[in-house]
Coordinates of C-alpha atoms and ligand atoms in Angstrom, one line a residue:
M1120 CA 23.9 -197.8 -65.9
A1121 CA 26.8 -198.3 -63.5
T1122 CA 26.5 -200.9 -60.8
L1123 CA 29.1 -202.4 -58.6
A1124 CA 30.8 -205.5 -59.9
E1125 CA 29.2 -208.8 -58.8
P1126 CA 31.2 -210.4 -56.0
E1127 CA 33.0 -213.2 -57.7
T1128 CA 33.4 -215.7 -55.0
A1129 CA 31.0 -217.4 -52.6
S1130 CA 33.0 -216.1 -49.7
A1131 CA 32.6 -212.4 -50.8
L1132 CA 28.9 -213.0 -50.9
D1133 CA 29.0 -214.6 -47.5
E1134 CA 30.8 -211.6 -46.2
F1135 CA 28.2 -209.3 -47.8
R1136 CA 25.4 -211.4 -46.2
A1137 CA 27.0 -211.0 -42.7
S1138 CA 27.2 -207.3 -43.2
V1139 CA 23.6 -207.1 -44.3
R1140 CA 22.5 -209.1 -41.4
A1141 CA 24.3 -206.9 -39.0
W1142 CA 23.0 -203.7 -40.6
L1143 CA 19.4 -205.0 -40.5
A1144 CA 19.7 -206.1 -36.9
E1145 CA 20.8 -202.5 -36.1
N1146 CA 18.2 -200.7 -38.2
F1147 CA 15.0 -202.7 -38.7
P1148 CA 12.7 -201.9 -35.8
P1149 CA 11.5 -205.3 -34.5
A1150 CA 8.0 -203.8 -33.9
L1151 CA 7.6 -203.6 -37.7
K1152 CA 8.3 -207.3 -38.3
G1153 CA 5.9 -208.8 -40.8
K1154 CA 3.8 -205.6 -40.9
D1155 CA 4.4 -205.4 -44.6
N1156 CA 2.4 -202.6 -46.0
A1157 CA 2.6 -204.3 -49.4
M1158 CA 4.0 -201.3 -51.2
S1159 CA 1.8 -200.7 -54.2
A1160 CA 2.3 -198.5 -57.2
V1161 CA 0.2 -195.8 -55.5
E1162 CA 1.4 -194.2 -52.3
G1163 CA -1.5 -193.3 -50.1
P1164 CA -2.0 -190.5 -47.6
A1165 CA -1.2 -192.7 -44.6
E1166 CA 0.9 -191.1 -41.8
L1167 CA 4.0 -193.1 -40.8
S1168 CA 4.6 -194.2 -37.3
P1169 CA 8.0 -193.1 -35.7
E1170 CA 9.3 -196.6 -36.3
E1171 CA 8.1 -196.7 -40.0
A1172 CA 9.6 -193.2 -40.5
A1173 CA 13.0 -194.3 -39.0
W1174 CA 13.0 -197.5 -41.1
K1175 CA 12.2 -195.6 -44.3
K1176 CA 15.0 -193.0 -43.6
A1177 CA 17.6 -195.7 -42.9
M1178 CA 16.7 -197.7 -46.1
G1179 CA 16.6 -194.5 -48.1
E1180 CA 20.0 -193.3 -46.9
K1181 CA 21.5 -196.8 -47.6
G1182 CA 19.9 -196.8 -51.1
W1183 CA 18.6 -200.3 -50.4
G1184 CA 15.0 -199.5 -51.3
V1185 CA 16.3 -199.5 -54.9
P1186 CA 19.2 -201.9 -54.4
T1187 CA 20.4 -202.2 -58.0
W1188 CA 20.2 -198.5 -59.0
P1189 CA 23.5 -196.7 -59.4
S1190 CA 25.0 -195.5 -56.1
E1191 CA 26.0 -192.1 -57.7
Y1192 CA 22.3 -191.3 -57.8
G1193 CA 21.5 -192.6 -54.3
G1194 CA 20.8 -196.2 -55.3
G1195 CA 22.3 -199.3 -53.5
G1196 CA 24.7 -200.0 -56.4
L1197 CA 24.3 -203.7 -55.7
G1198 CA 24.8 -206.5 -58.3
R1199 CA 22.0 -209.0 -58.8
A1200 CA 23.5 -211.6 -56.5
E1201 CA 23.9 -209.1 -53.7
A1202 CA 20.4 -207.8 -54.2
K1203 CA 19.1 -211.4 -53.9
V1204 CA 21.0 -211.8 -50.6
L1205 CA 19.5 -208.5 -49.3
A1206 CA 16.0 -209.7 -50.2
E1207 CA 16.6 -213.1 -48.6
E1208 CA 18.0 -211.5 -45.4
M1209 CA 15.0 -209.1 -45.2
A1210 CA 12.5 -211.9 -45.7
R1211 CA 14.3 -214.0 -43.0
I1212 CA 13.5 -211.4 -40.3
G1213 CA 10.1 -210.2 -41.7
A1214 CA 11.6 -206.9 -42.9
W1215 CA 10.0 -205.1 -45.9
N1216 CA 10.9 -202.4 -48.4
P1217 CA 9.5 -199.1 -47.3
I1218 CA 10.5 -197.3 -50.5
G1219 CA 8.0 -197.7 -53.4
G1220 CA 5.5 -195.9 -55.6
M1221 CA 5.5 -194.9 -59.2
G1222 CA 8.8 -193.2 -58.9
V1223 CA 10.5 -196.5 -58.1
M1224 CA 8.5 -198.8 -60.2
M1225 CA 8.2 -196.8 -63.5
F1226 CA 9.6 -193.3 -63.6
G1227 CA 13.0 -193.9 -62.1
P1228 CA 14.1 -196.7 -64.4
T1229 CA 12.9 -194.7 -67.4
L1230 CA 14.7 -191.6 -66.3
L1231 CA 17.9 -193.5 -65.8
E1232 CA 17.7 -194.6 -69.4
Y1233 CA 16.5 -191.4 -71.1
G1234 CA 17.1 -188.5 -68.7
S1235 CA 19.9 -185.9 -68.9
E1236 CA 22.6 -186.0 -66.3
E1237 CA 21.0 -182.9 -64.6
Q1238 CA 17.6 -184.6 -64.5
K1239 CA 19.0 -187.8 -63.0
R1240 CA 20.9 -185.9 -60.3
E1241 CA 17.8 -183.8 -59.5
H1242 CA 15.2 -186.6 -59.4
I1243 CA 16.7 -190.0 -58.8
P1244 CA 18.2 -189.5 -55.3
A1245 CA 14.8 -188.1 -54.0
I1246 CA 13.0 -191.2 -55.4
A1247 CA 15.6 -193.5 -53.8
R1248 CA 15.1 -191.9 -50.4
G1249 CA 11.3 -192.1 -50.9
E1250 CA 10.9 -188.3 -50.5
V1251 CA 9.0 -187.3 -53.6
R1252 CA 5.7 -188.8 -54.8
W1253 CA 5.1 -189.2 -58.5
C1254 CA 1.9 -189.8 -60.5
Q1255 CA 1.3 -190.7 -64.1
G1256 CA -0.4 -188.3 -66.5
Y1257 CA -1.0 -190.5 -69.5
S1258 CA -4.8 -191.2 -69.9
E1259 CA -7.4 -188.7 -71.0
P1260 CA -11.1 -189.0 -71.5
N1261 CA -10.6 -190.1 -75.1
A1262 CA -7.1 -191.5 -74.9
G1263 CA -6.9 -194.7 -72.8
S1264 CA -6.2 -197.7 -74.9
D1265 CA -5.7 -195.3 -77.9
L1266 CA -3.2 -193.4 -75.9
A1267 CA -1.6 -191.7 -79.0
N1268 CA -4.9 -189.8 -79.4
L1269 CA -4.1 -187.6 -76.4
Q1270 CA -4.9 -183.9 -76.7
T1271 CA -3.4 -182.2 -73.7
F1272 CA -1.3 -179.5 -75.5
A1273 CA 2.0 -178.0 -74.6
E1274 CA 2.5 -174.7 -76.4
D1275 CA 6.1 -173.6 -77.1
M1276 CA 6.7 -170.3 -75.3
G1277 CA 10.5 -170.2 -75.9
D1278 CA 12.1 -171.2 -72.6
H1279 CA 9.0 -172.9 -71.3
Y1280 CA 5.7 -174.7 -72.4
L1281 CA 2.2 -173.6 -71.5
V1282 CA 0.2 -176.7 -70.8
N1283 CA -3.6 -176.9 -71.2
G1284 CA -5.8 -180.0 -71.1
Q1285 CA -7.3 -182.8 -69.0
K1286 CA -5.9 -186.1 -67.7
T1287 CA -8.0 -188.8 -66.1
W1288 CA -7.5 -191.8 -63.8
T1289 CA -4.5 -190.1 -62.3
S1290 CA -3.7 -192.5 -59.5
G1291 CA -2.5 -190.8 -56.4
G1292 CA -2.8 -187.4 -58.1
Q1293 CA -4.2 -185.8 -54.9
W1294 CA -1.1 -186.8 -52.9
A1295 CA 1.6 -186.5 -55.6
D1296 CA 4.3 -183.9 -55.7
K1297 CA 5.1 -184.4 -59.4
C1298 CA 3.6 -185.9 -62.5
F1299 CA 5.4 -187.6 -65.4
C1300 CA 3.1 -186.6 -68.3
L1301 CA 2.6 -187.2 -72.0
V1302 CA 1.6 -184.1 -73.9
R1303 CA 1.1 -183.1 -77.5
T1304 CA 3.7 -180.6 -78.7
D1305 CA 2.8 -181.0 -82.4
K1306 CA -0.8 -181.3 -83.7
S1307 CA 0.2 -182.3 -87.2
Q1308 CA 1.6 -185.7 -86.2
K1309 CA 0.1 -188.5 -83.9
Q1310 CA 2.8 -190.5 -82.1
G1311 CA 5.6 -188.2 -83.4
G1312 CA 3.9 -185.1 -81.9
I1313 CA 4.1 -186.3 -78.3
S1314 CA 6.6 -185.2 -75.7
F1315 CA 7.4 -186.3 -72.1
L1316 CA 7.1 -183.6 -69.5
L1317 CA 7.7 -183.4 -65.7
I1318 CA 5.0 -181.3 -64.2
D1319 CA 4.9 -179.9 -60.6
M1320 CA 1.6 -180.8 -59.1
N1321 CA 1.7 -177.7 -57.0
A1322 CA 2.2 -175.4 -59.9
P1323 CA -0.4 -172.7 -60.5
G1324 CA -3.1 -174.0 -62.9
V1325 CA -3.0 -177.7 -61.8
E1326 CA -6.3 -178.9 -60.3
V1327 CA -7.2 -182.4 -59.1
K1328 CA -10.7 -183.9 -58.5
P1329 CA -10.7 -187.3 -56.8
I1330 CA -12.9 -190.1 -58.3
R1331 CA -14.6 -192.7 -56.1
M1332 CA -14.3 -196.3 -57.0
I1333 CA -16.6 -199.3 -56.5
S1334 CA -14.3 -200.5 -53.7
G1335 CA -15.1 -197.4 -51.7
M1336 CA -11.6 -195.9 -52.2
S1337 CA -10.8 -192.7 -54.1
P1338 CA -7.2 -193.4 -55.1
F1339 CA -7.3 -191.5 -58.4
C1340 CA -8.3 -188.2 -59.9
E1341 CA -9.3 -186.2 -62.9
T1342 CA -6.4 -183.7 -63.4
F1343 CA -6.9 -180.4 -65.1
F1344 CA -4.1 -178.2 -66.5
T1345 CA -4.9 -174.5 -67.2
D1346 CA -2.0 -172.4 -68.5
V1347 CA 0.5 -174.4 -66.5
K1348 CA 4.1 -173.2 -67.0
V1349 CA 6.6 -176.0 -67.5
P1350 CA 10.3 -175.1 -68.0
K1351 CA 11.8 -176.8 -71.1
S1352 CA 14.5 -178.3 -68.8
D1353 CA 11.6 -180.5 -67.4
R1354 CA 11.2 -182.2 -70.8
V1355 CA 12.7 -185.7 -70.8
G1356 CA 14.4 -186.5 -74.2
E1357 CA 13.9 -184.6 -77.4
E1358 CA 10.6 -182.8 -78.3
G1359 CA 8.5 -185.5 -80.1
Q1360 CA 10.4 -188.4 -78.4
G1361 CA 7.7 -188.8 -75.8
W1362 CA 6.0 -191.8 -77.4
T1363 CA 9.2 -193.9 -77.4
I1364 CA 10.0 -192.9 -73.7
G1365 CA 6.3 -193.3 -72.7
K1366 CA 6.2 -196.8 -74.1
R1367 CA 9.3 -197.9 -72.3
L1368 CA 7.8 -196.7 -69.1
L1369 CA 4.8 -198.8 -69.8
Q1370 CA 6.9 -201.9 -70.0
H1371 CA 8.2 -201.2 -66.5
E1372 CA 4.6 -200.6 -65.4
R1373 CA 3.4 -203.9 -66.8
T1374 CA 6.1 -205.9 -65.2
N1375 CA 5.3 -204.4 -61.8
L1376 CA 1.6 -204.7 -62.2
S1377 CA 1.8 -208.4 -63.1
G1378 CA 2.4 -209.0 -59.4
A1379 CA 5.9 -210.4 -60.3
G1380 CA 7.7 -207.1 -59.6
A1381 CA 5.4 -205.8 -56.9
R1382 CA 3.6 -207.9 -54.4
L1383 CA 0.1 -207.9 -55.9
M1384 CA -0.7 -210.9 -53.8
P1385 CA -1.5 -209.9 -50.3
G1386 CA 0.3 -211.7 -47.5
G1387 CA -1.5 -213.4 -44.6
P1388 CA -2.8 -217.0 -44.4
S1389 CA -2.6 -219.3 -47.4
L1390 CA -5.7 -220.2 -49.4
A1391 CA -5.5 -223.7 -47.9
D1392 CA -5.4 -222.4 -44.3
L1393 CA -8.3 -220.0 -45.0
A1394 CA -10.3 -222.9 -46.5
K1395 CA -9.6 -225.1 -43.4
T1396 CA -10.9 -222.3 -41.2
Y1397 CA -14.0 -221.4 -43.1
V1398 CA -15.0 -224.7 -44.8
G1399 CA -13.5 -227.1 -42.2
T1400 CA -11.6 -230.4 -42.7
D1401 CA -12.5 -234.0 -43.3
K1402 CA -11.4 -236.9 -41.2
D1403 CA -7.9 -236.9 -42.8
G1404 CA -7.4 -233.2 -42.0
L1405 CA -7.9 -232.2 -45.6
I1406 CA -10.1 -229.3 -46.8
A1407 CA -13.6 -230.8 -46.5
D1408 CA -14.8 -229.7 -49.9
R1409 CA -13.1 -231.8 -52.6
E1410 CA -13.8 -229.6 -55.5
L1411 CA -12.5 -226.5 -53.6
R1412 CA -9.4 -228.5 -52.7
A1413 CA -8.7 -229.3 -56.3
R1414 CA -9.3 -225.6 -57.4
I1415 CA -6.9 -224.3 -54.7
T1416 CA -4.3 -226.8 -55.7
R1417 CA -4.6 -225.9 -59.4
F1418 CA -4.4 -222.2 -58.5
E1419 CA -1.2 -222.7 -56.4
M1420 CA 0.4 -224.6 -59.2
D1421 CA -0.4 -221.9 -61.7
W1422 CA 0.8 -219.2 -59.4
R1423 CA 4.1 -220.9 -58.7
A1424 CA 4.6 -221.6 -62.4
F1425 CA 3.9 -217.9 -63.1
L1426 CA 6.3 -216.7 -60.4
L1427 CA 9.1 -219.0 -61.7
T1428 CA 8.5 -217.8 -65.3
A1429 CA 8.5 -214.2 -64.1
M1430 CA 11.8 -214.7 -62.3
R1431 CA 13.3 -216.3 -65.4
V1432 CA 12.0 -213.5 -67.7
Q1433 CA 13.3 -210.8 -65.4
A1434 CA 16.7 -212.4 -65.3
E1435 CA 16.8 -212.8 -69.0
S1436 CA 15.5 -209.2 -69.5
K1437 CA 18.2 -207.8 -67.2
A1438 CA 20.9 -209.8 -69.1
A1439 CA 19.6 -208.4 -72.4
G1440 CA 19.6 -204.9 -71.1
G1441 CA 16.1 -204.1 -69.9
V1442 CA 12.4 -205.0 -69.8
S1443 CA 10.8 -206.3 -73.0
E1444 CA 7.4 -206.9 -74.7
V1445 CA 7.2 -210.1 -72.5
S1446 CA 6.0 -207.7 -69.8
S1447 CA 2.6 -207.9 -71.6
I1448 CA 2.4 -211.6 -71.0
L1449 CA 3.3 -211.2 -67.4
K1450 CA 0.8 -208.5 -66.9
T1451 CA -2.0 -210.5 -68.5
I1452 CA -1.4 -213.7 -66.6
G1453 CA -0.4 -212.1 -63.3
T1454 CA -3.5 -209.9 -63.1
K1455 CA -5.8 -212.9 -64.1
L1456 CA -4.3 -215.0 -61.4
G1457 CA -4.7 -212.1 -58.9
Q1458 CA -8.4 -211.9 -59.7
E1459 CA -8.8 -215.7 -59.4
R1460 CA -7.2 -215.6 -56.0
S1461 CA -9.6 -212.9 -54.8
E1462 CA -12.6 -214.9 -56.2
L1463 CA -11.4 -218.0 -54.3
I1464 CA -11.1 -216.1 -51.1
I1465 CA -14.6 -214.7 -51.4
E1466 CA -16.0 -218.1 -52.2
I1467 CA -14.1 -219.7 -49.3
A1468 CA -15.4 -217.1 -46.8
G1469 CA -19.0 -217.6 -48.0
L1470 CA -21.4 -215.0 -46.5
Q1471 CA -18.5 -213.6 -44.5
G1472 CA -16.9 -212.7 -47.8
L1473 CA -19.7 -210.2 -48.5
G1474 CA -18.7 -207.7 -45.8
W1475 CA -18.5 -204.0 -46.5
E1476 CA -18.5 -202.6 -43.1
G1477 CA -20.0 -203.3 -39.6
E1478 CA -19.5 -205.5 -36.6
G1479 CA -20.5 -208.8 -38.2
F1480 CA -17.2 -208.9 -40.2
T1481 CA -13.6 -209.0 -39.2
R1482 CA -11.2 -206.4 -40.7
E1483 CA -9.6 -209.1 -42.8
E1484 CA -13.0 -210.0 -44.3
I1485 CA -13.9 -206.5 -45.2
T1486 CA -10.4 -206.0 -46.7
A1487 CA -11.0 -209.2 -48.8
T1488 CA -14.3 -207.9 -50.2
R1489 CA -12.8 -204.6 -51.1
A1490 CA -9.7 -206.2 -52.6
W1491 CA -11.9 -208.4 -54.7
L1492 CA -13.8 -205.3 -56.0
F1493 CA -10.6 -203.3 -56.5
G1494 CA -9.1 -206.3 -58.4
K1495 CA -11.5 -205.7 -61.3
A1496 CA -9.4 -202.7 -62.2
T1497 CA -6.1 -204.7 -62.6
T1498 CA -7.0 -206.1 -66.0
I1499 CA -7.8 -202.5 -67.2
Y1500 CA -5.1 -200.2 -65.8
G1501 CA -1.6 -200.3 -67.2
G1502 CA -3.2 -201.4 -70.5
S1503 CA -6.2 -203.6 -70.7
T1504 CA -6.0 -207.4 -71.3
E1505 CA -7.4 -207.0 -74.8
I1506 CA -4.6 -204.5 -75.6
Q1507 CA -2.0 -206.7 -74.1
N1508 CA -3.3 -209.6 -76.2
N1509 CA -2.9 -207.4 -79.3
V1510 CA 0.7 -206.6 -78.3
I1511 CA 1.5 -210.3 -77.7
A1512 CA -0.1 -211.2 -81.1
K1513 CA 1.7 -208.5 -83.1
R1514 CA 5.1 -208.0 -81.3
I1515 CA 5.8 -211.4 -79.8
L1516 CA 4.0 -213.9 -82.1
G1517 CA 4.6 -211.7 -85.2
M1518 CA 0.9 -212.1 -86.3
L1519 CA -0.5 -209.6 -88.8
D1520 CA -3.1 -207.0 -88.1
H1521 CA -6.5 -208.3 -89.1
Q1522 CA -7.3 -205.3 -91.3
Ligands
FAD586 C1 -7.7 -198.2 -61.1 C2 -7.1 -197.5 -62.3 C3 -6.0 -196.7 -62.2 C4 -5.5 -196.0 -63.3 N1 -4.4 -195.2 -63.1 C5 -3.9 -194.5 -64.1 C6 -2.9 -193.5 -63.9 O1 -2.3 -193.4 -62.8 N2 -2.5 -192.8 -64.9 C7 -3.0 -192.9 -66.1 O2 -2.5 -192.2 -67.0 N3 -4.0 -193.8 -66.4 C8 -4.4 -194.6 -65.4 N4 -5.5 -195.5 -65.6 C9 -6.1 -195.5 -67.0 C10 -5.8 -196.8 -67.7 O3 -4.5 -196.9 -68.1 C11 -6.9 -196.9 -68.8 O4 -8.1 -197.1 -68.1 C12 -6.7 -198.1 -69.7 O5 -5.5 -197.8 -70.5 C13 -7.9 -198.4 -70.6 O6 -8.3 -197.2 -71.3 P1 -9.8 -196.7 -71.2 O7 -10.3 -196.7 -69.8 O8 -9.9 -195.4 -72.0 O9 -10.7 -197.8 -72.0 P2 -11.0 -197.9 -73.5 O10 -9.7 -197.7 -74.3 O11 -12.1 -197.1 -73.8 O12 -11.4 -199.4 -73.7 C14 -12.7 -200.0 -73.4 C15 -12.6 -201.5 -73.7 O13 -12.4 -201.6 -75.1 C16 -11.3 -202.5 -75.3 N5 -10.5 -202.0 -76.5 C17 -10.1 -200.7 -76.7 N6 -9.4 -200.7 -77.9 C18 -9.3 -202.0 -78.3 C19 -8.6 -202.6 -79.4 N7 -7.9 -201.9 -80.3 N8 -8.7 -204.0 -79.5 C20 -9.4 -204.7 -78.6 N9 -10.0 -204.2 -77.6 C21 -10.0 -202.8 -77.4 C22 -10.5 -202.3 -74.0 O14 -9.6 -203.4 -73.8 C23 -11.5 -202.2 -73.0 O15 -12.0 -203.5 -72.6 C24 -6.1 -196.2 -64.6 C25 -7.2 -197.0 -64.7 C26 -7.8 -197.6 -63.6 C27 -9.0 -198.4 -63.8

């Protein structure tokens, strides 16, 4: 993957910092300061305000939503030191990255590694500009953890495949333009019979049915394919190579879902500030409840240790040429910490942490309740904690299967 050379001297970086600062001053609408929409893996249906649309367009054209992707495909072409400067300068003025979603977090990096030149030229620039929404068609009713059991079948019709089958838990399926999908092209082999296809969600024969979650949202769907025509040019890699490519994509997914790559932790007031507001302070100005104080401190220490570890692992992975199995550790710990934080917020808020709707609760309180409920999914999606523990035991610790 081509990137620009790292600036070698501190003064080159200083010059770059000055140019970033000037560009941000010209292009980041001050009205959006701090209004971080916490880009998640799933892009929702929300309409953009004129300021948000202008900001997204500017960042997309500059390639800075994906700062380290190669510039020949519309990325920023920045080295790591420059990308860090960009992130620092954005944080300094409360600016945020408007380009996200599964295309950025999972599919793009995988296509850069495995896609043909034509596929990269067709798909990567549109992802870098935030113009195309991607969803993930992996899971099926009987193929979640046991993903290699998937049955959606792509029949070889010469120049195209005819796809039939059902996917489930397709996050953002109802809003997506395209789906990166694992399908079976050979029924006689398990992993070796799987291929990686790119399916147009608007193609005839694709149908989505949204599923409602405990948090009240319907961010994902059942997806049905009936005689969907997919040109062979939309297969990534060789026929039967889908398992290898699909697993690589999962490593990117896990790193992002850990909260280390994306911002799983919502912004807003710190736990300590929330506790001071809801629980009150003692005569020394400390959180009145000693036990709660100790738990918040312990959580903050764990979270900082996790972030530092994640940063180290990411730097090491980049130096070694990509993400690794360590993403399973990050996902397991990051999602557990995310759930702990939500639990703490609900406890701190007391009865105010039980709001679902209505006038007795602020918007933040209702959001906290729903985030706590949604958080239950984080240790399931992207590979459940039990499955991550198996990966860690076998691939990292080298332990044998118990059978
Ligand atoms: C909010 C949400 C969004 C999702 N989005 C998507 C998406 O966009 N695209 C997509 O393709 N999929 C998506 N998924 C599906 C997700 O990847 C699967 O739910 C997940 O892989 C678990 O599979 P399953 O639900 O079939 O559970 P199962 O595999 O049936 O597992 C049930 C339980 O058994 C445990 N278990 C299973 N096998 C083992 C084993 N060998 N050893 C130990 N324990 C085991 C599991 O850990 C789990 O606790 C999403 C799921 C959720 C909840």
